[in-house]
Amino acid sequence: MATSRSRRITGAALLAMALLYLAWFHDDRHATAALLVFALPPLLLALPAWRGGRRAAFWGGVLALFWFSHGVMVAYTRPAEAAFAWAGILLSLLVIGAASWPGLHARFGRRRG
């Protein structure tokens, strides 16, 4: 039960991350490059993660570390983009937590018997 919920959360958070970056960079002068770097990876990982792909969830979690770092940098250096940056920070933390939850639960969860 917890695993299916975490994979759905991971997939939904990755899709939300892609939509966030689509909105953030839609009128950037380097929009194509920005969308290829920021929006395409979570978009490609969202469906496999939703379906329970462990590799997709793992790589989503790894990439979320970079998205988190990018969000922190932008939040503190570009006040005009702070709302997008904080949304990216929160979504990246959600991706990391949801992708890591099955492993954390297996390692530290209650043992039966």
Short mmCIF file of C-alpha atoms in Angstrom, two decimals:
data_model
loop_
_atom_site.label_atom_id
_atom_site.label_comp_id
_atom_site.label_asym_id
_atom_site.label_seq_id
_atom_site.Cartn_x
_atom_site.Cartn_y
_atom_site.Cartn_z
CA MET A 1 0.00 0.00 0.00
CA ALA A 2 2.70 2.49 0.97
CA THR A 3 4.73 1.62 -2.12
CA SER A 4 1.86 2.25 -4.54
CA ARG A 5 1.10 5.55 -2.83
CA SER A 6 4.73 6.66 -2.94
CA ARG A 7 5.07 5.80 -6.63
CA ARG A 8 1.94 7.80 -7.44
CA ILE A 9 3.23 10.74 -5.42
CA THR A 10 6.61 10.49 -7.15
CA GLY A 11 5.01 10.41 -10.60
CA ALA A 12 2.64 13.29 -9.82
CA ALA A 13 5.43 15.38 -8.30
CA LEU A 14 7.64 14.80 -11.35
CA LEU A 15 4.80 15.84 -13.64
CA ALA A 16 4.20 18.94 -11.49
CA MET A 17 7.93 19.69 -11.66
CA ALA A 18 7.83 19.52 -15.47
CA LEU A 19 4.79 21.82 -15.56
CA LEU A 20 6.51 24.24 -13.18
CA TYR A 21 9.55 24.47 -15.44
CA LEU A 22 7.33 24.86 -18.52
CA ALA A 23 5.64 27.84 -16.88
CA TRP A 24 8.90 29.24 -15.49
CA PHE A 25 10.87 29.24 -18.73
CA HIS A 26 8.08 29.73 -21.28
CA ASP A 27 9.24 33.20 -22.34
CA ASP A 28 12.95 32.89 -21.60
CA ARG A 29 15.25 33.89 -24.44
CA HIS A 30 16.87 30.44 -24.22
CA ALA A 31 13.54 28.67 -23.76
CA THR A 32 14.35 25.64 -25.90
CA ALA A 33 17.57 24.87 -24.06
CA ALA A 34 16.00 25.53 -20.67
CA LEU A 35 13.04 23.29 -21.41
CA LEU A 36 15.30 20.49 -22.68
CA VAL A 37 17.43 20.68 -19.54
CA PHE A 38 14.76 21.34 -16.91
CA ALA A 39 11.31 20.26 -18.15
CA LEU A 40 12.05 17.22 -20.32
CA PRO A 41 13.74 14.95 -17.72
CA PRO A 42 10.91 15.04 -15.15
CA LEU A 43 8.37 14.73 -17.96
CA LEU A 44 10.07 11.58 -19.27
CA LEU A 45 10.37 10.08 -15.77
CA ALA A 46 6.84 10.85 -14.55
CA LEU A 47 4.92 8.02 -16.25
CA PRO A 48 7.45 5.25 -15.54
CA ALA A 49 7.66 6.39 -11.90
CA TRP A 50 3.84 6.42 -11.67
CA ARG A 51 3.76 2.86 -12.99
CA GLY A 52 6.23 1.73 -10.33
CA GLY A 53 9.52 1.87 -12.22
CA ARG A 54 12.25 1.78 -9.60
CA ARG A 55 14.89 3.18 -11.92
CA ALA A 56 12.66 6.11 -12.88
CA ALA A 57 12.00 6.89 -9.22
CA PHE A 58 15.70 6.59 -8.41
CA TRP A 59 16.77 8.92 -11.23
CA GLY A 60 13.96 11.30 -10.36
CA GLY A 61 15.34 11.45 -6.82
CA VAL A 62 18.89 11.99 -8.06
CA LEU A 63 17.85 14.75 -10.46
CA ALA A 64 15.71 16.32 -7.74
CA LEU A 65 18.91 17.02 -5.81
CA PHE A 66 20.05 19.20 -8.71
CA TRP A 67 16.62 20.86 -8.99
CA PHE A 68 16.74 21.57 -5.26
CA SER A 69 20.17 23.19 -5.57
CA HIS A 70 19.03 25.24 -8.55
CA GLY A 71 15.94 26.39 -6.67
CA VAL A 72 17.94 27.47 -3.62
CA MET A 73 20.39 29.40 -5.79
CA VAL A 74 17.62 31.20 -7.68
CA ALA A 75 15.53 31.88 -4.55
CA TYR A 76 18.38 33.79 -2.95
CA THR A 77 19.81 35.56 -6.00
CA ARG A 78 16.80 36.51 -8.16
CA PRO A 79 13.90 37.92 -6.10
CA ALA A 80 11.66 38.24 -9.18
CA GLU A 81 11.78 34.45 -9.68
CA ALA A 82 11.58 33.49 -6.00
CA ALA A 83 8.04 32.07 -6.18
CA PHE A 84 9.02 29.65 -8.96
CA ALA A 85 12.21 28.78 -7.10
CA TRP A 86 10.43 28.00 -3.82
CA ALA A 87 7.87 25.89 -5.66
CA GLY A 88 10.77 24.00 -7.26
CA ILE A 89 12.41 23.51 -3.87
CA LEU A 90 9.22 22.08 -2.36
CA LEU A 91 8.52 19.82 -5.33
CA SER A 92 12.09 18.53 -5.37
CA LEU A 93 11.85 17.67 -1.67
CA LEU A 94 8.58 15.87 -2.38
CA VAL A 95 10.20 13.87 -5.20
CA ILE A 96 13.17 12.94 -3.00
CA GLY A 97 10.96 11.92 -0.08
CA ALA A 98 8.45 9.95 -2.14
CA ALA A 99 11.13 8.18 -4.19
CA SER A 100 13.05 7.25 -1.03
CA TRP A 101 10.06 6.18 1.06
CA PRO A 102 9.90 2.48 0.04
CA GLY A 103 13.58 1.98 0.87
CA LEU A 104 13.30 3.88 4.14
CA HIS A 105 10.22 1.89 5.07
CA ALA A 106 11.95 -1.41 4.27
CA ARG A 107 15.00 -0.46 6.30
CA PHE A 108 13.45 1.25 9.31
CA GLY A 109 9.82 0.08 9.26
CA ARG A 110 8.32 -2.16 11.89
CA ARG A 111 9.27 -5.79 11.61
CA ARG A 112 6.54 -8.39 11.88
CA GLY A 113 7.00 -11.53 13.87
#
